[in-house]
Coordinates of N, CA, C and O in Angstrom, one line a residue:
M1 N 0.8 -1.4 0.1 CA 0.0 0.1 -0.2 C 0.7 1.1 0.0 O 2.0 1.2 0.6
A2 N 0.7 2.2 -0.6 CA 1.4 3.4 -1.0 C 0.6 4.6 -0.2 O -0.6 4.5 0.0
M3 N 1.5 5.3 0.4 CA 1.4 6.4 1.4 C 1.3 7.6 0.2 O 2.4 7.8 -0.1
L4 N 0.3 8.4 0.9 CA 0.5 9.8 0.3 C 0.5 10.9 1.1 O -0.4 10.9 1.9
T5 N 1.4 11.9 1.1 CA 1.4 13.0 2.0 C 1.0 14.3 1.3 O 1.7 14.5 0.2
L6 N 0.1 14.9 2.0 CA -0.1 16.0 1.4 C 0.6 17.4 2.0 O 0.2 17.5 3.4
E7 N 1.1 18.4 1.4 CA 1.6 19.3 2.0 C 0.8 20.6 1.9 O 0.8 20.8 0.4
V8 N 0.1 21.2 2.7 CA -0.6 22.3 2.3 C 0.2 23.9 2.5 O 0.8 24.0 3.3
H9 N 0.2 24.6 1.6 CA 1.0 26.1 1.4 C -0.4 27.1 1.7 O -1.3 27.0 0.9
E10 N 0.2 27.8 2.6 CA -0.7 29.0 3.0 C -0.1 30.2 2.7 O 1.0 30.8 2.9
P11 N -1.0 31.2 1.8 CA -0.2 32.4 1.6 C 0.4 33.4 2.7 O -0.4 33.4 3.9
I12 N 0.7 34.1 2.5 CA 1.5 35.3 3.6 C 0.1 36.2 3.6 O -0.4 36.4 2.9
K13 N -0.4 36.3 5.1 CA -1.6 37.2 5.4 C -1.4 38.7 5.4 O -2.2 39.2 4.6
K14 N -0.5 38.8 5.7 CA 0.0 40.7 5.5 C 1.5 40.7 5.8 O 2.2 39.8 6.5
L15 N 1.8 41.9 5.2 CA 3.2 42.0 5.0 C 3.3 43.8 5.6 O 2.7 44.5 4.9
V16 N 4.1 44.2 6.6 CA 4.1 45.9 6.4 C 5.6 46.1 7.0 O 6.5 45.0 7.4
V17 N 5.8 47.3 6.7 CA 7.3 47.9 7.2 C 6.7 48.9 8.6 O 5.9 49.6 8.4
L18 N 7.7 48.7 9.7 CA 7.5 49.7 10.8 C 8.5 50.1 11.1 O 9.8 49.7 10.5
N19 N 8.5 50.9 12.0 CA 9.6 52.0 12.5 C 9.8 51.3 14.0 O 9.4 50.3 14.1
L20 N 10.7 52.1 14.8 CA 11.2 51.2 16.1 C 10.3 51.1 16.9 O 10.3 50.1 17.5
I21 N 9.2 51.8 17.0 CA 8.1 51.7 17.9 C 6.9 51.2 17.4 O 5.4 51.3 17.8
D22 N 7.3 50.4 16.5 CA 6.1 49.4 15.6 C 5.1 50.1 15.3 O 3.8 49.8 15.2
E23 N 4.9 51.3 14.7 CA 4.4 51.9 13.9 C 4.5 51.6 12.2 O 5.4 51.7 12.0
E24 N 3.3 51.6 11.9 CA 3.1 51.2 10.6 C 3.6 52.3 9.6 O 3.2 53.6 9.7
I25 N 4.4 52.0 8.9 CA 4.9 53.1 7.6 C 4.2 52.9 6.1 O 4.4 51.8 5.8
H26 N 3.7 54.1 6.1 CA 2.8 54.0 4.6 C 3.8 55.1 3.9 O 3.5 56.0 3.4
A27 N 4.3 54.3 2.7 CA 4.6 55.1 1.3 C 6.1 55.5 1.9 O 7.0 55.4 1.2
V28 N 6.1 56.6 2.8 CA 7.2 57.2 2.9 C 7.7 57.4 4.6 O 7.1 57.5 5.6
S29 N 9.2 56.9 4.7 CA 9.6 56.9 6.0 C 10.4 58.3 6.1 O 11.4 58.7 5.7
G30 N 10.2 59.3 7.3 CA 10.7 60.5 7.5 C 10.0 61.6 7.8 O 8.4 61.2 7.8
P31 N 10.1 62.7 7.8 CA 11.7 63.0 7.4 C 13.0 62.7 8.6 O 12.4 62.7 10.0
H32 N 13.7 62.4 8.2 CA 14.9 62.0 8.8 C 16.2 62.9 8.6 O 16.4 63.4 7.3
K33 N 16.8 63.4 9.7 CA 18.0 64.2 9.6 C 19.4 63.6 8.7 O 19.3 62.3 9.3
E34 N 19.9 64.1 7.9 CA 21.1 63.6 7.3 C 22.3 63.6 8.8 O 22.0 63.8 9.5
G35 N 22.6 62.1 8.4 CA 23.5 61.6 9.4 C 23.2 60.7 10.7 O 23.5 60.2 11.4
S36 N 21.7 60.8 10.5 CA 21.0 59.9 11.7 C 21.0 58.4 10.9 O 20.7 58.1 9.8
P37 N 20.8 57.6 12.0 CA 20.8 56.1 11.7 C 19.2 56.0 11.3 O 18.2 56.9 11.6
L38 N 18.8 55.0 10.7 CA 17.2 54.7 10.3 C 17.4 53.1 10.6 O 18.2 52.1 10.1
Y39 N 15.9 52.7 11.2 CA 15.9 51.4 11.6 C 14.6 51.2 11.2 O 13.5 52.1 11.5
L40 N 14.3 50.4 10.1 CA 13.0 49.7 9.6 C 12.7 48.1 9.8 O 13.9 47.4 9.7
R41 N 11.6 47.7 10.2 CA 11.4 46.5 10.6 C 10.3 46.0 9.5 O 9.4 46.7 9.4
C42 N 10.6 44.8 8.8 CA 9.6 44.2 8.1 C 8.8 43.1 8.7 O 9.5 42.2 9.2
R43 N 7.7 43.0 8.5 CA 7.1 42.2 9.3 C 6.0 41.3 8.6 O 5.1 41.9 7.8
A44 N 6.5 40.0 8.4 CA 5.3 39.2 7.8 C 4.6 38.4 8.6 O 4.9 37.8 9.4
Y45 N 3.1 38.4 8.4 CA 1.9 37.6 9.3 C 1.8 36.3 8.6 O 1.0 36.3 7.2
G46 N 1.7 35.2 9.2 CA 1.2 34.1 8.7 C 2.1 33.3 7.6 O 3.1 33.7 7.1
G47 N 1.5 32.3 6.8 CA 2.2 31.7 5.5 C 2.9 30.4 6.3 O 3.5 30.2 7.0
Y48 N 2.7 29.6 5.0 CA 3.4 28.0 5.4 C 3.7 27.8 4.2 O 2.8 27.7 3.2
P49 N 5.1 27.2 3.9 CA 6.1 27.4 5.2 C 6.4 28.9 5.2 O 6.2 29.9 4.8
A50 N 7.3 28.9 6.4 CA 7.5 30.3 6.8 C 8.1 31.2 5.8 O 8.7 30.6 5.1
P51 N 7.6 32.6 5.6 CA 8.2 33.2 4.8 C 9.8 33.7 4.9 O 10.3 33.9 6.1
T52 N 10.5 33.9 3.8 CA 11.7 34.4 3.5 C 11.4 35.7 3.4 O 10.8 36.2 2.5
L53 N 12.2 36.6 4.1 CA 12.2 37.9 3.8 C 13.7 38.6 3.1 O 14.7 38.1 3.5
K54 N 13.3 39.5 2.2 CA 14.4 40.1 1.5 C 14.2 41.8 1.5 O 13.5 42.2 1.0
W55 N 15.4 42.2 1.7 CA 15.3 43.8 1.7 C 16.1 44.2 0.2 O 17.0 43.6 -0.1
V56 N 15.4 45.2 -0.6 CA 16.1 45.5 -2.1 C 16.3 46.8 -2.2 O 15.1 47.4 -1.8
D57 N 17.2 47.4 -2.5 CA 17.2 49.0 -2.8 C 16.8 49.0 -4.5 O 17.7 48.6 -5.2
V58 N 15.5 49.3 -4.7 CA 15.3 49.4 -5.9 C 15.5 50.5 -6.5 O 15.2 50.5 -7.8
T59 N 15.9 51.5 -6.1 CA 16.6 53.0 -6.9 C 17.9 53.1 -7.3 O 17.7 53.4 -8.4
R60 N 18.7 52.1 -6.7 CA 20.0 52.0 -7.3 C 20.2 51.4 -8.7 O 21.4 51.7 -9.2
S61 N 19.0 50.5 -9.0 CA 19.3 49.9 -10.0 C 18.0 49.6 -10.6 O 17.0 49.1 -9.9
S62 N 18.0 49.0 -12.0 CA 16.6 48.8 -12.4 C 16.2 47.2 -12.0 O 15.2 46.7 -11.8
K63 N 17.4 46.6 -11.8 CA 17.3 45.1 -11.4 C 17.7 45.1 -9.9 O 18.4 46.1 -9.5
F64 N 17.4 44.0 -9.3 CA 17.5 44.0 -7.9 C 19.0 44.1 -7.3 O 19.9 43.5 -8.2
S65 N 19.7 44.9 -7.0 CA 21.1 44.8 -6.4 C 21.3 43.8 -5.3 O 20.7 44.0 -4.2
S66 N 22.2 42.9 -5.5 CA 22.5 41.9 -4.5 C 23.4 42.7 -3.7 O 23.6 42.1 -2.5
E67 N 23.8 43.9 -3.9 CA 24.7 44.4 -2.7 C 23.9 44.7 -1.7 O 24.4 45.1 -0.8
F68 N 22.6 45.1 -1.7 CA 21.7 45.8 -0.9 C 20.6 44.5 -0.6 O 19.6 45.5 -0.1
S69 N 20.8 43.5 -0.7 CA 20.0 42.4 -0.8 C 20.3 41.7 0.7 O 21.4 41.4 0.8
Y70 N 19.4 41.3 1.7 CA 19.2 40.5 2.5 C 18.5 39.3 2.4 O 17.1 39.6 2.3
H71 N 18.6 38.1 2.2 CA 17.8 36.9 2.4 C 17.9 36.3 3.8 O 18.6 35.9 3.9
G72 N 16.8 36.7 4.4 CA 16.7 36.1 5.8 C 15.9 34.7 5.7 O 15.1 34.7 4.8
H73 N 16.0 33.9 6.7 CA 15.2 32.5 6.4 C 15.3 32.1 8.0 O 16.3 32.4 8.5
R74 N 14.3 31.0 8.2 CA 14.6 30.3 9.7 C 15.2 29.4 9.5 O 15.9 28.5 8.6
D75 N 15.8 29.8 10.8 CA 17.0 28.6 11.0 C 16.5 27.8 12.3 O 16.1 27.9 13.3
E76 N 16.0 26.6 11.6 CA 15.5 25.2 12.7 C 16.1 25.0 13.6 O 15.7 23.9 14.5
T77 N 17.7 25.3 13.5 CA 18.3 24.5 15.1 C 18.5 25.5 16.2 O 19.4 24.9 16.8
S78 N 17.8 26.9 15.8 CA 18.2 27.8 17.3 C 17.0 28.2 17.5 O 16.2 28.6 16.9
D79 N 17.0 28.6 18.7 CA 15.9 29.4 19.6 C 16.5 30.5 20.5 O 17.3 29.6 21.0
P80 N 16.1 31.7 20.3 CA 15.4 32.2 19.3 C 16.0 32.1 17.8 O 17.4 31.9 18.0
K81 N 15.1 32.2 16.9 CA 15.6 32.2 15.5 C 16.3 33.4 15.0 O 15.6 34.2 14.4
L82 N 17.4 33.7 15.1 CA 18.1 34.7 14.7 C 19.2 34.7 13.7 O 19.8 33.7 13.6
K83 N 19.0 35.6 12.7 CA 20.0 35.5 11.5 C 20.3 37.3 11.4 O 19.7 38.1 11.8
S84 N 21.5 37.4 11.1 CA 22.0 38.5 11.0 C 23.2 38.7 9.9 O 23.9 37.7 9.7
L85 N 23.3 39.7 9.2 CA 24.4 40.0 8.4 C 24.6 41.6 8.1 O 23.8 42.7 8.5
S86 N 25.8 41.6 8.2 CA 26.4 43.1 7.8 C 27.3 43.1 6.8 O 27.7 42.6 6.3
Y87 N 26.9 44.7 6.0 CA 27.7 44.8 4.9 C 28.1 46.3 5.1 O 27.6 47.4 5.3
E88 N 29.4 46.8 4.8 CA 29.9 47.8 4.6 C 30.0 48.1 3.1 O 30.7 47.7 2.3
A89 N 29.1 49.2 3.1 CA 28.8 49.0 1.3 C 29.7 49.9 0.8 O 30.4 50.9 1.2
A90 N 29.5 50.1 -0.7 CA 30.6 50.8 -1.5 C 30.1 52.2 -1.2 O 29.2 52.6 -1.1
E91 N 30.7 52.9 -2.1 CA 30.2 54.6 -2.4 C 28.7 54.9 -2.8 O 28.5 55.8 -2.0
E92 N 28.1 54.0 -3.6 CA 26.9 54.4 -3.8 C 25.8 54.1 -2.7 O 24.7 54.8 -2.7
A93 N 26.0 53.2 -1.5 CA 25.1 52.6 -0.6 C 25.5 53.4 0.9 O 26.8 53.3 1.1
S94 N 24.8 53.3 1.8 CA 25.0 53.6 3.2 C 25.6 52.3 3.4 O 25.0 51.4 3.1
S95 N 26.2 52.3 4.9 CA 26.4 51.0 5.4 C 25.2 50.6 6.1 O 24.7 51.4 6.7
F96 N 24.9 49.4 6.3 CA 23.5 48.7 6.8 C 23.8 47.5 7.7 O 24.9 46.7 7.0
S97 N 23.0 47.2 7.9 CA 22.9 45.6 8.6 C 21.5 45.4 8.8 O 20.6 46.2 8.9
T98 N 21.4 43.7 8.8 CA 20.0 43.6 9.0 C 20.1 42.2 10.4 O 20.8 41.6 10.4
T99 N 18.7 42.0 10.7 CA 18.6 40.9 11.9 C 17.4 40.3 11.6 O 16.6 41.1 11.3
S100 N 17.3 39.0 11.4 CA 16.1 38.6 11.1 C 15.6 37.8 12.4 O 16.4 37.1 13.1
H101 N 14.3 37.6 12.6 CA 13.8 36.9 13.9 C 12.3 36.1 13.4 O 11.6 36.8 12.7
S102 N 12.2 34.9 13.7 CA 10.8 34.2 13.4 C 10.2 33.5 14.6 O 11.0 33.3 15.5
G103 N 8.9 33.3 14.7 CA 8.4 32.8 15.5 C 7.0 33.5 16.1 O 6.6 34.6 15.1
E104 N 6.2 32.7 16.3 CA 4.9 33.4 17.0 C 3.8 33.2 15.8 O 3.1 34.4 15.6
G105 N 4.0 33.1 14.5 CA 3.2 33.4 13.2 C 3.7 34.6 12.4 O 2.9 34.7 11.7
K106 N 4.8 35.1 12.9 CA 5.3 36.1 12.1 C 6.9 36.0 11.9 O 7.4 35.3 12.8
E107 N 7.3 36.4 10.9 CA 8.8 36.6 10.4 C 9.0 38.3 10.5 O 8.5 39.0 9.9
D108 N 10.3 38.5 11.1 CA 10.6 39.9 11.1 C 12.1 40.0 10.6 O 13.0 39.1 10.4
S109 N 12.3 41.2 9.8 CA 13.3 41.4 9.6 C 13.7 42.7 9.7 O 13.3 43.6 9.2
L110 N 14.9 43.3 10.6 CA 15.1 44.7 10.8 C 16.4 45.3 10.0 O 17.5 44.6 10.2
L111 N 16.2 46.4 9.2 CA 17.0 46.9 8.7 C 17.6 48.1 9.1 O 16.8 48.8 9.4
Q112 N 19.2 48.1 9.2 CA 19.8 49.5 9.7 C 20.7 50.0 9.0 O 21.5 49.5 8.4
I113 N 20.2 51.3 9.1 CA 21.2 52.1 8.2 C 21.8 52.8 9.1 O 21.4 53.6 10.1
D114 N 23.4 53.0 9.1 CA 24.2 53.5 10.3 C 23.7 54.8 10.3 O 23.7 55.6 11.1
A115 N 23.7 55.6 8.9 CA 24.1 57.3 8.9 C 23.4 57.3 7.6 O 23.9 57.1 6.5
L116 N 22.3 58.1 7.8 CA 21.6 58.5 6.3 C 22.6 59.8 5.6 O 23.1 60.5 6.6
R117 N 22.5 59.5 4.5 CA 23.4 60.6 3.6 C 22.5 61.3 2.6 O 21.4 60.9 2.5
P118 N 22.6 62.4 2.1 CA 21.9 63.4 1.1 C 21.5 62.4 0.1 O 20.2 62.3 -0.6
R119 N 22.3 61.8 -0.5 CA 22.2 60.7 -1.5 C 20.9 59.9 -1.3 O 20.1 59.1 -2.3
D120 N 20.8 59.4 -0.1 CA 19.4 58.6 0.5 C 18.1 58.8 0.3 O 17.0 58.4 0.5
H121 N 18.0 60.4 0.2 CA 16.9 61.2 0.1 C 16.1 60.5 -1.3 O 16.7 60.6 -2.5
G122 N 14.9 60.1 -1.3 CA 13.9 59.6 -2.5 C 14.4 58.1 -2.8 O 14.0 57.5 -3.6
R123 N 15.5 57.4 -2.1 CA 15.7 56.0 -1.8 C 14.4 55.3 -1.6 O 14.0 55.5 -0.6
Q124 N 14.3 54.3 -2.5 CA 13.3 53.4 -2.3 C 13.5 52.1 -2.0 O 14.6 51.2 -2.7
I125 N 13.2 51.5 -0.8 CA 13.5 50.5 -0.4 C 12.3 49.2 -0.2 O 11.4 49.6 0.4
E126 N 12.7 48.4 -0.6 CA 11.5 47.1 -0.8 C 11.8 45.8 0.4 O 13.1 45.6 0.1
C127 N 10.6 45.7 1.2 CA 10.9 44.3 1.6 C 9.9 43.4 1.1 O 8.9 43.7 0.6
R128 N 10.5 42.0 0.5 CA 9.8 41.2 -0.4 C 9.7 39.9 0.5 O 10.6 39.4 1.2
A129 N 8.5 39.3 0.8 CA 8.1 38.2 1.3 C 8.0 36.9 0.3 O 7.0 37.1 -0.2
S130 N 8.4 36.1 0.8 CA 8.1 34.7 -0.4 C 8.1 33.4 0.5 O 8.9 33.4 1.4
N131 N 7.1 32.5 0.5 CA 7.3 31.4 1.1 C 7.0 30.0 0.5 O 6.9 29.0 0.8
S132 N 6.8 30.3 -0.8 CA 6.5 29.0 -1.9 C 6.4 29.5 -3.3 O 6.2 30.8 -3.7
G133 N 7.0 28.5 -4.1 CA 7.4 28.7 -5.5 C 5.8 28.4 -6.0 O 5.5 28.9 -7.2
L134 N 4.8 27.8 -5.2 CA 3.4 28.0 -5.7 C 2.4 29.4 -5.8 O 1.5 29.6 -6.3
M135 N 2.9 30.5 -5.0 CA 2.2 31.6 -4.8 C 3.4 32.5 -5.2 O 4.3 32.7 -5.1
D136 N 2.7 33.8 -5.5 CA 3.5 34.9 -5.8 C 3.8 35.6 -4.2 O 3.1 35.5 -3.3
S137 N 5.2 36.3 -4.4 CA 5.6 37.1 -3.5 C 4.8 38.3 -3.2 O 4.1 38.5 -4.3
V138 N 5.0 38.8 -2.0 CA 4.3 40.0 -1.3 C 5.5 41.1 -0.9 O 6.7 40.7 -0.6
S139 N 5.2 42.3 -1.4 CA 6.2 43.3 -1.1 C 5.7 44.4 -0.6 O 4.7 44.7 -0.9
V140 N 6.5 45.3 0.1 CA 6.3 46.6 0.6 C 7.3 47.4 0.1 O 8.2 47.1 0.7
T141 N 7.1 48.8 -0.7 CA 8.1 49.9 -0.6 C 8.0 51.0 0.2 O 6.8 51.4 0.1
V142 N 8.9 51.4 0.8 CA 9.1 52.6 1.5 C 10.2 53.7 1.0 O 11.3 53.2 0.4
K143 N 9.8 54.8 0.5 CA 10.7 55.8 0.2 C 11.3 56.7 1.3 O 10.6 57.2 2.3
L144 N 12.2 57.2 1.4 CA 13.1 57.6 2.2 C 13.1 59.1 2.3 O 13.3 59.5 1.0
D145 N 12.6 59.7 3.4 CA 12.8 61.7 3.4 C 14.0 62.0 4.3 O 13.7 61.7 5.0
V146 N 15.0 62.3 3.7 CA 15.9 62.9 4.1 C 16.5 64.1 3.9 O 16.5 64.7 3.0
F147 N 16.3 65.0 5.2 CA 16.4 66.7 4.9 C 17.9 66.8 5.1 O 18.6 66.2 6.3
C148 N 18.9 67.4 4.8 CA 20.0 68.2 5.1 C 20.1 69.5 5.7 O 19.5 70.5 5.4
E149 N 21.1 69.7 6.6 CA 21.2 71.0 7.2 C 22.3 71.8 6.3 O 23.3 71.3 6.1

């Protein structure tokens, strides 16, 4: 007798970008002062398998830049489930780091830009979540508003 296993995939219910005090950001983040740090949290609710979160700078290139992308994923071997990545960016991008956390029906990825520069004004940063090749990915884009003194 053959056994058949059915795996059900569930779509991501909601994807949001939040500030440090967990307020949802709608379209524009700022105004931020030049030289100040920026913290953005991407949060995906629901979905099975657990979503993978990816930060992308969509302004600097028509294609997704691997230099400003972070692919977070669930780490099945540790608890709490944390992943982090740091990157000292080249001339075009500010230095940034990310940290990812999963659990309790949500996946988080925190993007930190150490010091905003004038060239960051108008930059569009996208958080993309995907959890299955069977369903479309979900994304949220925020535009940075940076003022210079």
